[in-house]
mmCIF file of C-alpha atoms in Angstrom:
data_model
loop_
_atom_site.group_PDB
_atom_site.id
_atom_site.type_symbol
_atom_site.label_atom_id
_atom_site.label_comp_id
_atom_site.label_asym_id
_atom_site.label_seq_id
_atom_site.Cartn_x
_atom_site.Cartn_y
_atom_site.Cartn_z
ATOM 1 C CA MET O 995 -22.270 13.911 -10.290
ATOM 2 C CA SER O 996 -19.596 11.984 -8.334
ATOM 3 C CA THR O 997 -17.344 13.499 -5.685
ATOM 4 C CA ALA O 998 -14.342 12.558 -7.835
ATOM 5 C CA ASP O 999 -15.704 14.819 -10.609
ATOM 6 C CA ARG O 1000 -16.924 17.599 -8.357
ATOM 7 C CA LEU O 1001 -13.852 18.218 -6.203
ATOM 8 C CA PRO O 1002 -11.441 19.072 -9.063
ATOM 9 C CA ARG O 1003 -14.115 21.368 -10.522
ATOM 10 C CA LEU O 1004 -14.546 23.236 -7.230
ATOM 11 C CA LEU O 1005 -10.781 23.613 -6.885
ATOM 12 C CA ALA O 1006 -10.710 25.197 -10.352
ATOM 13 C CA LEU O 1007 -13.906 27.221 -9.853
ATOM 14 C CA ILE O 1008 -12.763 29.195 -6.803
ATOM 15 C CA PRO O 1009 -9.537 30.597 -8.356
ATOM 16 C CA TYR O 1010 -11.494 31.481 -11.509
ATOM 17 C CA LEU O 1011 -14.090 33.431 -9.537
ATOM 18 C CA MET O 1012 -11.343 35.177 -7.535
ATOM 19 C CA SER O 1013 -9.730 36.381 -10.761
ATOM 20 C CA HIS O 1014 -13.070 37.292 -12.418
ATOM 21 C CA PRO O 1015 -15.035 39.292 -9.806
ATOM 22 C CA GLY O 1016 -18.618 39.966 -10.855
ATOM 23 C CA ALA O 1017 -18.750 37.116 -13.372
ATOM 24 C CA GLN O 1018 -22.300 36.193 -14.375
ATOM 25 C CA VAL O 1019 -23.903 32.855 -13.515
ATOM 26 C CA PRO O 1020 -24.803 31.958 -17.142
ATOM 27 C CA GLU O 1021 -21.299 32.819 -18.341
ATOM 28 C CA VAL O 1022 -19.510 30.774 -15.662
ATOM 29 C CA ALA O 1023 -21.879 27.825 -16.118
ATOM 30 C CA LYS O 1024 -21.082 27.774 -19.838
ATOM 31 C CA ILE O 1025 -17.320 27.935 -19.256
ATOM 32 C CA PHE O 1026 -17.408 24.985 -16.840
ATOM 33 C CA GLY O 1027 -19.890 22.963 -18.905
ATOM 34 C CA LEU O 1028 -22.630 23.063 -16.266
ATOM 35 C CA SER O 1029 -26.261 23.923 -16.076
ATOM 36 C CA GLU O 1030 -27.042 27.015 -14.021
ATOM 37 C CA LYS O 1031 -28.617 24.794 -11.363
ATOM 38 C CA GLN O 1032 -25.449 22.689 -11.098
ATOM 39 C CA LEU O 1033 -23.362 25.848 -10.731
ATOM 40 C CA ILE O 1034 -25.627 27.180 -7.969
ATOM 41 C CA ASP O 1035 -25.362 23.819 -6.188
ATOM 42 C CA ASP O 1036 -21.569 24.143 -6.347
ATOM 43 C CA LEU O 1037 -21.684 27.708 -5.003
ATOM 44 C CA GLN O 1038 -23.858 26.585 -2.104
ATOM 45 C CA LEU O 1039 -21.235 23.971 -1.274
ATOM 46 C CA VAL O 1040 -18.397 26.505 -1.559
ATOM 47 C CA TRP O 1041 -20.247 28.695 0.932
ATOM 48 C CA MET O 1042 -19.775 25.948 3.562
ATOM 49 C CA CYS O 1043 -16.029 25.483 2.917
ATOM 50 C CA GLY O 1044 -13.054 27.164 4.504
ATOM 51 C CA LEU O 1045 -10.385 26.830 7.152
ATOM 52 C CA PRO O 1046 -10.677 24.797 10.389
ATOM 53 C CA GLY O 1047 -12.725 26.583 13.033
ATOM 54 C CA HIS O 1048 -15.906 26.969 10.972
ATOM 55 C CA THR O 1049 -16.635 30.465 12.284
ATOM 56 C CA PRO O 1050 -17.900 33.090 9.802
ATOM 57 C CA GLY O 1051 -14.376 34.468 9.524
ATOM 58 C CA ASP O 1052 -13.007 31.042 8.567
ATOM 59 C CA LEU O 1053 -15.482 30.198 5.793
ATOM 60 C CA ILE O 1054 -15.508 31.330 2.172
ATOM 61 C CA ASP O 1055 -18.013 34.105 1.532
ATOM 62 C CA VAL O 1056 -19.837 33.798 -1.795
ATOM 63 C CA SER O 1057 -22.989 35.416 -3.176
ATOM 64 C CA TRP O 1058 -24.810 35.305 -6.509
ATOM 65 C CA ASP O 1059 -27.679 37.745 -6.063
ATOM 66 C CA GLY O 1060 -28.923 39.088 -9.380
ATOM 67 C CA GLY O 1061 -26.779 36.572 -11.267
ATOM 68 C CA GLU O 1062 -23.497 38.308 -10.376
ATOM 69 C CA ILE O 1063 -21.028 36.051 -8.494
ATOM 70 C CA LEU O 1064 -18.876 37.638 -5.796
ATOM 71 C CA ILE O 1065 -16.450 35.612 -3.683
ATOM 72 C CA ASP O 1066 -14.349 36.662 -0.726
ATOM 73 C CA ASN O 1067 -12.174 35.177 2.042
ATOM 74 C CA ALA O 1068 -10.854 32.490 -0.327
ATOM 75 C CA ASP O 1069 -7.256 33.676 -0.659
ATOM 76 C CA THR O 1070 -5.802 30.513 0.893
ATOM 77 C CA ILE O 1071 -7.376 28.106 -1.589
ATOM 78 C CA ALA O 1072 -6.812 30.488 -4.493
ATOM 79 C CA ARG O 1073 -3.040 30.444 -3.960
ATOM 80 C CA PRO O 1074 -1.007 27.691 -5.642
ATOM 81 C CA LEU O 1075 -0.139 24.766 -3.383
ATOM 82 C CA ARG O 1076 3.441 24.894 -2.072
ATOM 83 C CA LEU O 1077 5.012 21.660 -0.922
ATOM 84 C CA GLY O 1078 7.929 21.342 1.463
ATOM 85 C CA VAL O 1079 11.145 19.694 0.269
ATOM 86 C CA ASP O 1080 10.314 16.461 2.121
ATOM 87 C CA GLU O 1081 6.767 16.397 0.693
ATOM 88 C CA ALA O 1082 7.926 17.102 -2.870
ATOM 89 C CA SER O 1083 10.720 14.515 -2.757
ATOM 90 C CA ALA O 1084 8.428 11.848 -1.260
ATOM 91 C CA LEU O 1085 5.835 12.488 -3.975
ATOM 92 C CA LEU O 1086 8.445 12.250 -6.733
ATOM 93 C CA VAL O 1087 9.793 8.952 -5.380
ATOM 94 C CA ALA O 1088 6.231 7.562 -5.243
ATOM 95 C CA LEU O 1089 5.482 8.741 -8.810
ATOM 96 C CA ARG O 1090 8.631 7.093 -10.149
ATOM 97 C CA MET O 1091 7.729 3.874 -8.364
ATOM 98 C CA LEU O 1092 4.237 4.030 -9.874
ATOM 99 C CA ALA O 1093 5.769 4.447 -13.338
ATOM 100 C CA GLU O 1094 7.534 1.098 -12.882
ATOM 101 C CA MET O 1095 4.306 -0.786 -12.190
ATOM 102 C CA PRO O 1096 3.510 -2.935 -15.249
ATOM 103 C CA GLU O 1097 -0.251 -2.504 -14.977
ATOM 104 C CA PHE O 1098 -0.108 1.301 -15.088
ATOM 105 C CA GLY O 1099 -1.519 2.195 -18.477
ATOM 106 C CA GLU O 1100 -0.826 5.957 -18.729
ATOM 107 C CA ARG O 1101 2.966 5.763 -18.594
ATOM 108 C CA ASP O 1102 3.572 8.553 -21.122
ATOM 109 C CA ALA O 1103 1.257 10.936 -19.273
ATOM 110 C CA LEU O 1104 2.890 10.046 -15.950
ATOM 111 C CA THR O 1105 6.359 10.649 -17.409
ATOM 112 C CA ARG O 1106 5.279 14.142 -18.456
ATOM 113 C CA VAL O 1107 3.811 14.801 -15.008
ATOM 114 C CA ILE O 1108 7.063 13.691 -13.342
ATOM 115 C CA ALA O 1109 9.124 15.941 -15.623
ATOM 116 C CA LYS O 1110 6.941 18.982 -14.896
ATOM 117 C CA PHE O 1111 6.927 18.263 -11.189
ATOM 118 C CA GLU O 1112 10.726 17.894 -11.128
ATOM 119 C CA GLN O 1113 11.047 21.285 -12.794
ATOM 120 C CA ALA O 1114 8.636 22.932 -10.361
ATOM 121 C CA SER O 1115 9.876 21.300 -7.145
ATOM 122 C CA GLY O 1116 13.483 22.518 -7.354
ATOM 123 C CA GLU O 1117 15.312 21.254 -4.269
ATOM 124 C CA GLY O 1118 12.730 18.493 -3.837
ATOM 125 C CA ALA O 1119 13.827 17.008 -7.181
ATOM 126 C CA GLU O 1120 17.482 17.104 -6.124
ATOM 127 C CA VAL O 1121 16.704 15.271 -2.883
ATOM 128 C CA SER O 1122 14.535 12.656 -4.618
ATOM 129 C CA ASN O 1123 17.335 11.928 -7.110
ATOM 130 C CA GLN O 1124 19.408 10.648 -4.198
ATOM 131 C CA VAL O 1125 16.793 7.984 -3.441
ATOM 132 C CA THR O 1126 16.732 4.721 -5.362
ATOM 133 C CA VAL O 1127 13.637 2.570 -4.977
ATOM 134 C CA GLU O 1128 14.306 -1.135 -5.343
ATOM 135 C CA VAL O 1129 11.571 -3.712 -5.035
ATOM 136 C CA ASP O 1130 12.385 -6.141 -2.225
ATOM 137 C CA ALA O 1131 12.293 -9.294 -4.306
ATOM 138 C CA THR O 1132 14.213 -12.436 -5.144
ATOM 139 C CA PRO O 1133 16.597 -11.735 -8.056
ATOM 140 C CA ASP O 1134 14.793 -12.125 -11.397
ATOM 141 C CA ALA O 1135 11.376 -12.385 -9.703
ATOM 142 C CA LEU O 1136 10.214 -8.904 -10.694
ATOM 143 C CA PRO O 1137 11.306 -9.091 -14.375
ATOM 144 C CA SER O 1138 9.633 -12.486 -14.728
ATOM 145 C CA VAL O 1139 6.431 -11.300 -13.053
ATOM 146 C CA ASN O 1140 6.405 -8.196 -15.248
ATOM 147 C CA GLU O 1141 6.899 -10.318 -18.362
ATOM 148 C CA ALA O 1142 4.063 -12.662 -17.390
ATOM 149 C CA LEU O 1143 1.706 -9.751 -16.760
ATOM 150 C CA ARG O 1144 2.677 -8.065 -20.025
ATOM 151 C CA ARG O 1145 2.358 -11.222 -22.153
ATOM 152 C CA GLY O 1146 -0.583 -12.762 -20.278
ATOM 153 C CA ARG O 1147 1.321 -15.937 -19.354
ATOM 154 C CA ARG O 1148 1.106 -18.373 -16.435
ATOM 155 C CA LEU O 1149 3.871 -18.502 -13.811
ATOM 156 C CA SER O 1150 5.466 -21.504 -12.123
ATOM 157 C CA LEU O 1151 6.747 -20.665 -8.624
ATOM 158 C CA ARG O 1152 8.590 -22.255 -5.742
ATOM 159 C CA TYR O 1153 7.160 -20.204 -2.905
ATOM 160 C CA TYR O 1154 8.144 -20.042 0.758
ATOM 161 C CA VAL O 1155 5.186 -20.077 3.177
ATOM 162 C CA PRO O 1156 6.437 -18.719 6.541
ATOM 163 C CA GLY O 1157 3.308 -19.742 8.467
ATOM 164 C CA ARG O 1158 4.109 -23.414 7.722
ATOM 165 C CA ASP O 1159 7.860 -23.028 7.221
ATOM 166 C CA GLU O 1160 7.698 -24.874 3.920
ATOM 167 C CA VAL O 1161 8.365 -24.353 0.232
ATOM 168 C CA THR O 1162 5.483 -25.185 -2.089
ATOM 169 C CA PRO O 1163 5.260 -25.431 -5.889
ATOM 170 C CA ARG O 1164 2.603 -23.175 -7.397
ATOM 171 C CA GLU O 1165 1.166 -22.436 -10.816
ATOM 172 C CA VAL O 1166 -0.346 -18.963 -10.863
ATOM 173 C CA ASP O 1167 -2.229 -16.904 -13.431
ATOM 174 C CA PRO O 1168 -0.992 -13.376 -12.633
ATOM 175 C CA MET O 1169 -3.624 -10.640 -12.335
ATOM 176 C CA ARG O 1170 -1.815 -7.570 -10.983
ATOM 177 C CA LEU O 1171 1.214 -6.352 -9.040
ATOM 178 C CA VAL O 1172 0.610 -4.260 -5.913
ATOM 179 C CA VAL O 1173 2.802 -2.539 -3.336
ATOM 180 C CA VAL O 1174 1.639 -2.588 0.284
ATOM 181 C CA ASP O 1175 3.701 -1.124 3.153
ATOM 182 C CA GLY O 1176 6.781 -1.082 0.937
ATOM 183 C CA ARG O 1177 6.459 -4.750 -0.081
ATOM 184 C CA SER O 1178 5.596 -5.956 -3.577
ATOM 185 C CA TYR O 1179 2.975 -8.662 -4.045
ATOM 186 C CA LEU O 1180 1.646 -10.559 -7.034
ATOM 187 C CA SER O 1181 -2.105 -11.079 -6.952
ATOM 188 C CA GLY O 1182 -3.156 -14.040 -9.044
ATOM 189 C CA TRP O 1183 -5.213 -17.194 -9.398
ATOM 190 C CA CYS O 1184 -3.405 -20.034 -7.621
ATOM 191 C CA TYR O 1185 -4.205 -23.492 -9.031
ATOM 192 C CA ARG O 1186 -2.958 -25.195 -5.856
ATOM 193 C CA ALA O 1187 -5.388 -23.224 -3.630
ATOM 194 C CA GLU O 1188 -8.029 -22.878 -6.369
ATOM 195 C CA ALA O 1189 -8.488 -19.269 -5.281
ATOM 196 C CA VAL O 1190 -6.988 -15.807 -5.661
ATOM 197 C CA ARG O 1191 -3.870 -15.453 -3.537
ATOM 198 C CA LEU O 1192 -1.209 -12.833 -2.805
ATOM 199 C CA PHE O 1193 2.428 -13.838 -3.264
ATOM 200 C CA ARG O 1194 5.200 -11.701 -1.803
ATOM 201 C CA LEU O 1195 7.963 -11.318 -4.358
ATOM 202 C CA ASP O 1196 10.798 -11.719 -1.862
ATOM 203 C CA ARG O 1197 9.405 -15.154 -0.926
ATOM 204 C CA MET O 1198 9.522 -16.441 -4.506
ATOM 205 C CA LEU O 1199 12.520 -18.796 -4.556
ATOM 206 C CA THR O 1200 12.225 -19.513 -8.285
ATOM 207 C CA VAL O 1201 10.009 -17.973 -10.954
ATOM 208 C CA GLU O 1202 9.439 -19.353 -14.452
ATOM 209 C CA VAL O 1203 7.229 -17.886 -17.170
ATOM 210 C CA LEU O 1204 5.343 -20.749 -18.817
ATOM 211 C CA ASP O 1205 4.325 -20.872 -22.444
ATOM 212 C CA VAL O 1206 0.708 -21.173 -21.319
ATOM 213 C CA ALA O 1207 -1.843 -18.385 -21.569
ATOM 214 C CA ALA O 1208 -3.031 -17.067 -18.211
ATOM 215 C CA ASP O 1209 -6.726 -17.836 -17.879
ATOM 216 C CA PRO O 1210 -8.090 -17.044 -14.394
ATOM 217 C CA PRO O 1211 -11.801 -17.757 -13.846
ATOM 218 C CA ALA O 1212 -14.116 -15.007 -15.031
ATOM 219 C CA ASP O 1213 -15.337 -14.366 -11.483
ATOM 220 C CA ALA O 1214 -11.817 -14.156 -9.983
ATOM 221 C CA VAL O 1215 -11.256 -10.736 -8.397
ATOM 222 C CA PRO O 1216 -7.833 -9.456 -7.235
ATOM 223 C CA ASP O 1217 -7.437 -9.161 -3.471
ATOM 224 C CA GLU O 1218 -8.460 -5.868 -1.864
ATOM 225 C CA VAL O 1219 -5.350 -4.568 -0.091
ATOM 226 C CA THR O 1220 -6.393 -1.110 1.135
ATOM 227 C CA SER O 1221 -6.600 -2.438 4.704
ATOM 228 C CA GLY O 1222 -3.445 -4.564 4.442
ATOM 229 C CA VAL O 1223 -2.584 -8.052 3.235
ATOM 230 C CA PHE O 1224 -2.765 -10.063 6.443
ATOM 231 C CA ARG O 1225 -5.828 -12.310 6.558
ATOM 232 C CA PRO O 1226 -5.651 -14.344 9.780
ATOM 233 C CA SER O 1227 -7.895 -17.323 10.340
ATOM 234 C CA PRO O 1228 -9.738 -17.503 13.690
ATOM 235 C CA THR O 1229 -8.480 -21.077 14.014
ATOM 236 C CA ASP O 1230 -4.807 -20.041 13.801
ATOM 237 C CA GLU O 1231 -3.030 -19.859 17.146
ATOM 238 C CA LEU O 1232 -2.318 -16.316 18.365
ATOM 239 C CA VAL O 1233 1.182 -15.991 19.789
ATOM 240 C CA GLU O 1234 2.764 -13.046 21.615
ATOM 241 C CA LEU O 1235 6.513 -12.531 21.499
ATOM 242 C CA GLU O 1236 8.726 -9.945 23.159
ATOM 243 C CA LEU O 1237 11.682 -9.009 20.978
ATOM 244 C CA THR O 1238 14.967 -7.244 21.701
ATOM 245 C CA PRO O 1239 16.406 -4.834 19.100
ATOM 246 C CA ALA O 1240 18.233 -7.788 17.531
ATOM 247 C CA GLY O 1241 14.949 -9.694 17.151
ATOM 248 C CA ARG O 1242 12.925 -6.930 15.469
ATOM 249 C CA TRP O 1243 13.434 -8.618 12.112
ATOM 250 C CA VAL O 1244 10.466 -10.859 12.994
ATOM 251 C CA ALA O 1245 8.052 -7.919 12.632
ATOM 252 C CA GLU O 1246 9.629 -6.975 9.308
ATOM 253 C CA TYR O 1247 9.554 -10.437 7.759
ATOM 254 C CA TYR O 1248 6.447 -12.137 9.165
ATOM 255 C CA PRO O 1249 2.866 -10.778 9.060
ATOM 256 C CA CYS O 1250 2.029 -9.535 12.560
ATOM 257 C CA GLU O 1251 -1.470 -8.850 13.810
ATOM 258 C CA GLN O 1252 -0.239 -6.393 16.454
ATOM 259 C CA VAL O 1253 3.026 -4.521 17.000
ATOM 260 C CA GLU O 1254 3.689 -2.580 20.211
ATOM 261 C CA GLU O 1255 6.823 -0.565 20.930
ATOM 262 C CA LEU O 1256 8.148 -1.147 24.459
ATOM 263 C CA GLY O 1257 10.974 1.374 24.452
ATOM 264 C CA GLU O 1258 14.743 1.036 24.068
ATOM 265 C CA GLY O 1259 14.234 -0.755 20.742
ATOM 266 C CA ARG O 1260 12.204 -3.606 22.249
ATOM 267 C CA MET O 1261 8.777 -4.574 20.933
ATOM 268 C CA ARG O 1262 5.919 -6.985 21.545
ATOM 269 C CA VAL O 1263 4.313 -8.612 18.509
ATOM 270 C CA ALA O 1264 1.292 -10.853 18.047
ATOM 271 C CA LEU O 1265 1.133 -13.216 15.084
ATOM 272 C CA ARG O 1266 -0.851 -16.255 14.059
ATOM 273 C CA ALA O 1267 0.321 -19.574 12.675
ATOM 274 C CA ARG O 1268 -1.293 -22.934 11.968
ATOM 275 C CA ASP O 1269 1.786 -24.993 12.844
ATOM 276 C CA GLN O 1270 3.114 -24.856 16.426
ATOM 277 C CA GLY O 1271 6.203 -26.712 15.250
ATOM 278 C CA TRP O 1272 7.128 -23.711 13.115
ATOM 279 C CA LEU O 1273 6.569 -21.413 16.104
ATOM 280 C CA VAL O 1274 8.900 -23.544 18.245
ATOM 281 C CA ARG O 1275 11.601 -23.345 15.558
ATOM 282 C CA LEU O 1276 11.138 -19.577 15.329
ATOM 283 C CA ALA O 1277 11.507 -19.187 19.102
ATOM 284 C CA LEU O 1278 14.641 -21.353 19.123
ATOM 285 C CA ARG O 1279 16.073 -19.330 16.266
ATOM 286 C CA LEU O 1280 15.484 -16.128 18.221
ATOM 287 C CA GLY O 1281 17.425 -17.426 21.216
ATOM 288 C CA ASP O 1282 18.006 -14.623 23.715
ATOM 289 C CA THR O 1283 16.719 -11.989 21.245
ATOM 290 C CA GLY O 1284 13.098 -12.926 21.950
ATOM 291 C CA ARG O 1285 10.847 -14.792 24.348
ATOM 292 C CA VAL O 1286 7.364 -16.305 24.197
ATOM 293 C CA VAL O 1287 4.841 -14.319 26.271
ATOM 294 C CA SER O 1288 1.819 -16.478 25.448
ATOM 295 C CA PRO O 1289 0.407 -19.054 25.178
ATOM 296 C CA ALA O 1290 2.030 -20.890 28.080
ATOM 297 C CA SER O 1291 1.834 -24.185 26.181
ATOM 298 C CA LEU O 1292 4.095 -22.804 23.458
ATOM 299 C CA ALA O 1293 6.613 -21.499 26.009
ATOM 300 C CA GLU O 1294 6.714 -24.962 27.566
ATOM 301 C CA SER O 1295 7.205 -26.591 24.147
ATOM 302 C CA VAL O 1296 10.110 -24.229 23.439
ATOM 303 C CA ARG O 1297 11.745 -25.054 26.799
ATOM 304 C CA ALA O 1298 11.339 -28.792 26.133
ATOM 305 C CA ALA O 1299 12.800 -28.481 22.628
ATOM 306 C CA ALA O 1300 15.752 -26.418 23.901
ATOM 307 C CA THR O 1301 16.428 -28.894 26.732
ATOM 308 C CA SER O 1302 16.292 -31.833 24.322
ATOM 309 C CA ALA O 1303 18.711 -30.093 21.937
ATOM 310 C CA LEU O 1304 21.152 -29.362 24.775
ATOM 311 C CA ASN O 1305 20.976 -32.977 25.983
ATOM 312 C CA ARG O 1306 21.743 -34.300 22.517
ATOM 313 C CA TYR O 1307 24.626 -31.836 22.179
ATOM 314 C CA GLU O 1308 26.109 -32.955 25.520
ATOM 315 C CA SER O 1309 25.773 -36.625 24.590
ATOM 316 C CA VAL O 1310 27.975 -36.196 21.501
ATOM 317 C CA SER O 1311 30.482 -33.794 23.088
#
């Protein structure tokens, strides 16, 4: 029996036993569709559960001597869960966002859950109604991606790659849409890379749904994103930048390996890139809103590029 099956059963079992003191083991096992041995195993687990502290007064007290089940000190878990306004509103916003995901297959069930939760959460529903979730994407990118996923069609993209500061044409067989850290990504088989890749929707400059059936290789697996989407290569140069409040946009737009708050709105970030030329252009773009901490060779390249630009400007003035 998996943990995913067992936990919901235990959460239902304890309130039932609290409201049916003295219930018999065979009777309860039948109600929950268990063998008597499975029920006893659950009761032994319940006996080790409770509030933080793990002293006898913190743990649930349960006994089943003679086949009669008695449970005590479980009032906290037996009471319905009460969410704060901020918790309820955040959950409602997340549920509505989930309902918009094209790959979610139980939309009708989720709609009913949202409706019931709105009714039960009261003020939380009112607060959540003031929040509009919009996917950070190029106009028309999301509808086109949704259409391709729904119809099983290939996509043609013009995609901006920040690590190389270039726009590349791509043909992609879409596999799924995911949201990570508030950003939406398409996971799909990229024919240019001949591998599964993640494409951030707000970096899609153009998106066209092709009249070609999507046909990713049978062994293609969507990227695992539970630990984030950044996949640095050990060969990419690691660069540290210090940013003023006006330069914080770098951490929001480019994938950073490390982010450290320095106080007063300043931050230090570490990011990797294959092309030092792009890093020089980024540093010049930052101007006095950021500076290169390391490597020293990059700082020197930035100084040389800035000096050369100033010299050219003076020569035409």
